[in-house]
GROMACS .gro file of C-alpha atoms in nm:
model
  233
    1MET     CA    1  -3.075  -1.652   3.018
    2PHE     CA    2  -2.830  -1.365   2.969
    3THR     CA    3  -2.469  -1.338   2.853
    4GLY     CA    4  -2.332  -1.064   3.078
    5ILE     CA    5  -2.275  -0.826   2.785
    6ILE     CA    6  -2.439  -0.502   2.895
    7GLU     CA    7  -2.656  -0.336   2.632
    8GLU     CA    8  -2.729  -0.007   2.802
    9LEU     CA    9  -2.646   0.199   3.108
   10GLY     CA   10  -2.987   0.292   3.245
   11ALA     CA   11  -3.117   0.461   3.557
   12VAL     CA   12  -3.386   0.396   3.819
   13ALA     CA   13  -3.668   0.642   3.751
   14ARG     CA   14  -3.915   0.548   4.026
   15VAL     CA   15  -3.925   0.330   4.339
   16GLU     CA   16  -4.266   0.228   4.479
   17PRO     CA   17  -4.265   0.010   4.794
   18HIS     CA   18  -4.568  -0.218   4.840
   19ALA     CA   19  -4.561  -0.431   5.158
   20ASP     CA   20  -4.270  -0.673   5.098
   21VAL     CA   21  -4.243  -0.593   4.727
   22VAL     CA   22  -4.086  -0.297   4.548
   23ARG     CA   23  -4.205  -0.183   4.208
   24LEU     CA   24  -3.923  -0.033   4.002
   25THR     CA   25  -3.946   0.181   3.692
   26VAL     CA   26  -3.618   0.188   3.503
   27ARG     CA   27  -3.528   0.418   3.217
   28GLY     CA   28  -3.364   0.232   2.929
   29PRO     CA   29  -3.473   0.339   2.578
   30LYS     CA   30  -3.262   0.074   2.406
   31VAL     CA   31  -3.370  -0.231   2.606
   32VAL     CA   32  -3.739  -0.147   2.577
   33GLU     CA   33  -3.727  -0.166   2.196
   34GLY     CA   34  -3.967  -0.447   2.108
   35VAL     CA   35  -4.018  -0.542   2.472
   36ARG     CA   36  -4.340  -0.719   2.567
   37HIS     CA   37  -4.524  -0.784   2.891
   38GLY     CA   38  -4.358  -1.080   3.062
   39ASP     CA   39  -4.016  -1.037   2.899
   40SER     CA   40  -3.703  -1.060   3.112
   41ILE     CA   41  -3.450  -0.781   3.158
   42ALA     CA   42  -3.146  -0.803   3.385
   43VAL     CA   43  -3.103  -0.497   3.608
   44SER     CA   44  -2.746  -0.491   3.740
   45GLY     CA   45  -2.748  -0.869   3.723
   46VAL     CA   46  -3.096  -0.928   3.868
   47CYS     CA   47  -3.346  -1.090   3.631
   48LEU     CA   48  -3.674  -0.897   3.646
   49THR     CA   49  -4.001  -0.950   3.462
   50VAL     CA   50  -4.150  -0.660   3.268
   51VAL     CA   51  -4.504  -0.578   3.385
   52ASP     CA   52  -4.539  -0.247   3.198
   53SER     CA   53  -4.337  -0.039   2.953
   54ASP     CA   54  -4.338   0.266   2.730
   55ALA     CA   55  -4.096   0.410   2.473
   56GLU     CA   56  -3.841   0.513   2.737
   57SER     CA   57  -3.877   0.283   3.036
   58PHE     CA   58  -4.010  -0.040   3.184
   59THR     CA   59  -4.160  -0.140   3.518
   60ALA     CA   60  -4.094  -0.457   3.718
   61ASP     CA   61  -4.172  -0.594   4.063
   62VAL     CA   62  -3.891  -0.702   4.297
   63MET     CA   63  -3.990  -0.963   4.557
   64ALA     CA   64  -3.863  -0.982   4.913
   65GLN     CA   65  -3.610  -1.261   4.856
   66THR     CA   66  -3.449  -1.068   4.570
   67LEU     CA   67  -3.429  -0.758   4.788
   68ARG     CA   68  -3.252  -0.960   5.060
   69MET     CA   69  -3.004  -1.118   4.818
   70SER     CA   70  -2.909  -0.815   4.610
   71THR     CA   71  -2.819  -0.448   4.616
   72LEU     CA   72  -3.175  -0.363   4.516
   73ASP     CA   73  -3.258  -0.363   4.888
   74ASP     CA   74  -3.158   0.004   4.909
   75VAL     CA   75  -3.223   0.110   4.550
   76ALA     CA   76  -3.304   0.478   4.503
   77GLU     CA   77  -3.424   0.700   4.223
   78GLY     CA   78  -3.143   0.813   3.997
   79ARG     CA   79  -2.917   0.513   4.060
   80PRO     CA   80  -2.740   0.400   3.741
   81VAL     CA   81  -2.795   0.033   3.653
   82ASN     CA   82  -2.661  -0.212   3.397
   83LEU     CA   83  -2.928  -0.338   3.158
   84GLU     CA   84  -2.942  -0.646   2.936
   85ARG     CA   85  -3.232  -0.812   2.759
   86ALA     CA   86  -3.263  -1.190   2.767
   87ALA     CA   87  -3.054  -1.364   2.500
   88LEU     CA   88  -3.221  -1.486   2.182
   89VAL     CA   89  -3.176  -1.844   2.066
   90GLY     CA   90  -2.904  -1.841   1.801
   91ASP     CA   91  -2.727  -1.530   1.934
   92ARG     CA   92  -2.351  -1.535   1.986
   93LEU     CA   93  -2.256  -1.603   2.348
   94GLY     CA   94  -2.019  -1.310   2.390
   95GLY     CA   95  -1.983  -1.343   2.766
   96HIS     CA   96  -2.084  -1.657   2.958
   97ILE     CA   97  -2.409  -1.818   3.073
   98VAL     CA   98  -2.569  -1.579   3.320
   99GLN     CA   99  -2.906  -1.663   3.475
  100GLY     CA  100  -2.981  -1.338   3.649
  101HIS     CA  101  -3.013  -1.528   3.978
  102VAL     CA  102  -2.786  -1.340   4.217
  103ASP     CA  103  -2.599  -1.548   4.476
  104GLY     CA  104  -2.529  -1.255   4.707
  105THR     CA  105  -2.338  -0.930   4.730
  106ALA     CA  106  -1.973  -0.836   4.771
  107GLU     CA  107  -1.795  -0.526   4.894
  108VAL     CA  108  -1.523  -0.344   4.702
  109LEU     CA  109  -1.197  -0.373   4.896
  110GLU     CA  110  -0.955  -0.196   4.663
  111VAL     CA  111  -0.944  -0.008   4.332
  112ARG     CA  112  -0.606   0.009   4.154
  113PRO     CA  113  -0.599   0.230   3.844
  114GLY     CA  114  -0.369   0.166   3.548
  115ASP     CA  115  -0.294   0.385   3.248
  116GLU     CA  116  -0.622   0.295   3.075
  117TRP     CA  117  -0.754   0.002   3.275
  118ARG     CA  118  -0.842  -0.070   3.636
  119VAL     CA  119  -0.813  -0.362   3.879
  120VAL     CA  120  -1.088  -0.400   4.138
  121ARG     CA  121  -1.068  -0.634   4.437
  122PHE     CA  122  -1.386  -0.764   4.602
  123ALA     CA  123  -1.447  -0.946   4.928
  124LEU     CA  124  -1.566  -1.299   4.856
  125PRO     CA  125  -1.836  -1.431   5.091
  126ASP     CA  126  -1.742  -1.761   5.255
  127ALA     CA  127  -2.047  -1.936   5.110
  128LEU     CA  128  -1.933  -1.852   4.755
  129ALA     CA  129  -1.555  -1.899   4.786
  130ALA     CA  130  -1.558  -2.259   4.657
  131LEU     CA  131  -1.750  -2.153   4.345
  132VAL     CA  132  -1.495  -1.899   4.220
  133VAL     CA  133  -1.173  -2.006   4.048
  134ASP     CA  134  -0.878  -1.821   3.896
  135LYS     CA  135  -0.945  -1.741   3.528
  136GLY     CA  136  -1.306  -1.853   3.574
  137SER     CA  137  -1.618  -1.654   3.484
  138ILE     CA  138  -1.818  -1.441   3.725
  139ALA     CA  139  -2.094  -1.184   3.682
  140VAL     CA  140  -2.049  -0.861   3.878
  141ASP     CA  141  -2.357  -0.637   3.866
  142GLY     CA  142  -2.456  -0.837   3.559
  143VAL     CA  143  -2.125  -0.785   3.376
  144SER     CA  144  -1.951  -1.099   3.250
  145LEU     CA  145  -1.592  -1.088   3.378
  146THR     CA  146  -1.290  -1.315   3.416
  147VAL     CA  147  -1.136  -1.363   3.759
  148SER     CA  148  -0.782  -1.228   3.723
  149ALA     CA  149  -0.662  -1.308   4.077
  150LEU     CA  150  -0.790  -1.495   4.379
  151GLY     CA  151  -0.680  -1.519   4.738
  152ASP     CA  152  -0.770  -1.677   5.072
  153GLU     CA  153  -0.656  -1.485   5.378
  154PRO     CA  154  -0.710  -1.551   5.751
  155ASP     CA  155  -0.966  -1.269   5.755
  156GLY     CA  156  -1.149  -1.383   5.441
  157SER     CA  157  -1.129  -1.463   5.070
  158TRP     CA  158  -1.115  -1.213   4.785
  159PHE     CA  159  -1.106  -1.200   4.407
  160GLU     CA  160  -0.999  -0.943   4.149
  161VAL     CA  161  -1.112  -0.847   3.801
  162SER     CA  162  -0.932  -0.633   3.545
  163LEU     CA  163  -1.156  -0.381   3.371
  164ILE     CA  164  -1.084  -0.253   3.020
  165PRO     CA  165  -1.178   0.101   2.910
  166GLU     CA  166  -1.497  -0.018   2.734
  167THR     CA  167  -1.626  -0.182   3.052
  168LEU     CA  168  -1.537   0.124   3.260
  169ALA     CA  169  -1.725   0.353   3.022
  170ALA     CA  170  -2.027   0.136   2.935
  171THR     CA  171  -2.119  -0.005   3.278
  172THR     CA  172  -2.159   0.101   3.639
  173LEU     CA  173  -1.828  -0.065   3.725
  174GLY     CA  174  -1.641   0.246   3.612
  175GLY     CA  175  -1.780   0.434   3.912
  176LEU     CA  176  -1.696   0.178   4.182
  177ALA     CA  177  -1.523   0.295   4.498
  178VAL     CA  178  -1.400   0.120   4.812
  179GLY     CA  179  -1.697   0.018   5.027
  180ASP     CA  180  -1.948  -0.006   4.742
  181ARG     CA  181  -2.159  -0.323   4.717
  182VAL     CA  182  -2.217  -0.522   4.398
  183ASN     CA  183  -2.429  -0.820   4.298
  184LEU     CA  184  -2.247  -1.149   4.239
  185GLU     CA  185  -2.352  -1.448   4.032
  186THR     CA  186  -2.113  -1.741   4.024
  187ASP     CA  187  -2.079  -1.989   3.738
  188VAL     CA  188  -2.392  -2.207   3.714
  189LEU     CA  189  -2.178  -2.511   3.628
  190ALA     CA  190  -1.984  -2.469   3.953
  191ARG     CA  191  -2.311  -2.453   4.148
  192HIS     CA  192  -2.433  -2.776   3.989
  193VAL     CA  193  -2.105  -2.956   4.069
  194GLN     CA  194  -2.117  -2.834   4.429
  195ARG     CA  195  -2.472  -2.964   4.468
  196MET     CA  196  -2.388  -3.303   4.315
  197LEU     CA  197  -2.086  -3.347   4.544
  198ARG     CA  198  -2.290  -3.252   4.848
  199LEU     CA  199  -2.562  -3.504   4.766
  200ASP     CA  200  -2.316  -3.778   4.669
  201ALA     CA  201  -2.164  -3.756   5.017
  202HIS     CA  202  -2.474  -3.919   5.168
  203ARG     CA  203  -2.673  -4.065   4.880
  204ALA     CA  204  -2.628  -4.336   4.617
  205LEU     CA  205  -2.532  -4.241   4.262
  206PRO     CA  206  -2.820  -4.151   4.029
  207SER     CA  207  -2.982  -4.451   3.858
  208SER     CA  208  -2.865  -4.320   3.520
  209LEU     CA  209  -2.511  -4.416   3.623
  210HIS     CA  210  -2.607  -4.782   3.669
  211GLU     CA  211  -2.665  -5.050   3.407
  212PRO     CA  212  -3.028  -5.085   3.297
  213GLY     CA  213  -3.198  -5.374   3.473
  214ALA     CA  214  -2.936  -5.398   3.745
  215PRO     CA  215  -3.024  -5.142   4.014
  216GLY     CA  216  -2.731  -5.068   4.239
  217GLU     CA  217  -2.477  -5.243   4.015
  218SER     CA  218  -2.215  -5.008   3.873
  219VAL     CA  219  -2.114  -5.014   3.506
  220ARG     CA  220  -1.790  -5.206   3.457
  221ALA     CA  221  -1.499  -4.977   3.373
  222SER     CA  222  -1.402  -5.195   3.075
  223GLU     CA  223  -1.743  -5.140   2.908
  224PRO     CA  224  -1.835  -4.776   2.834
  225ALA     CA  225  -2.193  -4.704   2.933
  226GLY     CA  226  -2.432  -4.714   2.638
  227VAL     CA  227  -2.213  -4.936   2.418
  228ALA     CA  228  -2.366  -5.275   2.328
  229ASP     CA  229  -2.175  -5.602   2.284
  230GLY     CA  230  -1.969  -5.596   1.970
  231GLY     CA  231  -1.890  -5.225   1.998
  232ALA     CA  232  -2.189  -5.102   1.792
  233ARG     CA  233  -2.403  -4.820   1.935
   0.00000   0.00000   0.00000
């Protein structure tokens, strides 16, 4: 699990294609501090597993499905990438819960500069539109952001984020231009709700929502589930 707070702006040092897998070596002196074989590092929002490392860089394999779902499909040497190590238990959750499981990509539609900040509008793929809400959380190239505006037009949906100077300077988002592609990860809670609603449309409620010993019989609204007679838990 990650938080979407980028630790380092790294760069792709080497790209080695092998059949339907690509082996990437990424330079990131900060994120490799204390790294071990098998650790997870998010590369522009994509969770990768470290298979080798040295004092300056780490190497990871990118499988075919990840290549299809993310901007790593056309990754090249020298490309800057956002880097974040997996969160430690007990750390502060500065951003939001980010899994590093990219849902797809989005294209930059517009960049509007302010005095010290910037608003960026992205096309929102139809399959992800229901999972994005105004003022909700979204990870763009691994960066935890808040949706500042949202719209649904006849030619497609879009969302906007407002980027502060720190984000512009410390991540790849400061270099975005119209037409660029980014990795998107929607809120995991929204994905769970969507799945539950889809299943509930043609299946019975889970057994945990029924009274023990009475399969198929719903809990009476007047008696909270889990509360015994007399009101004692």
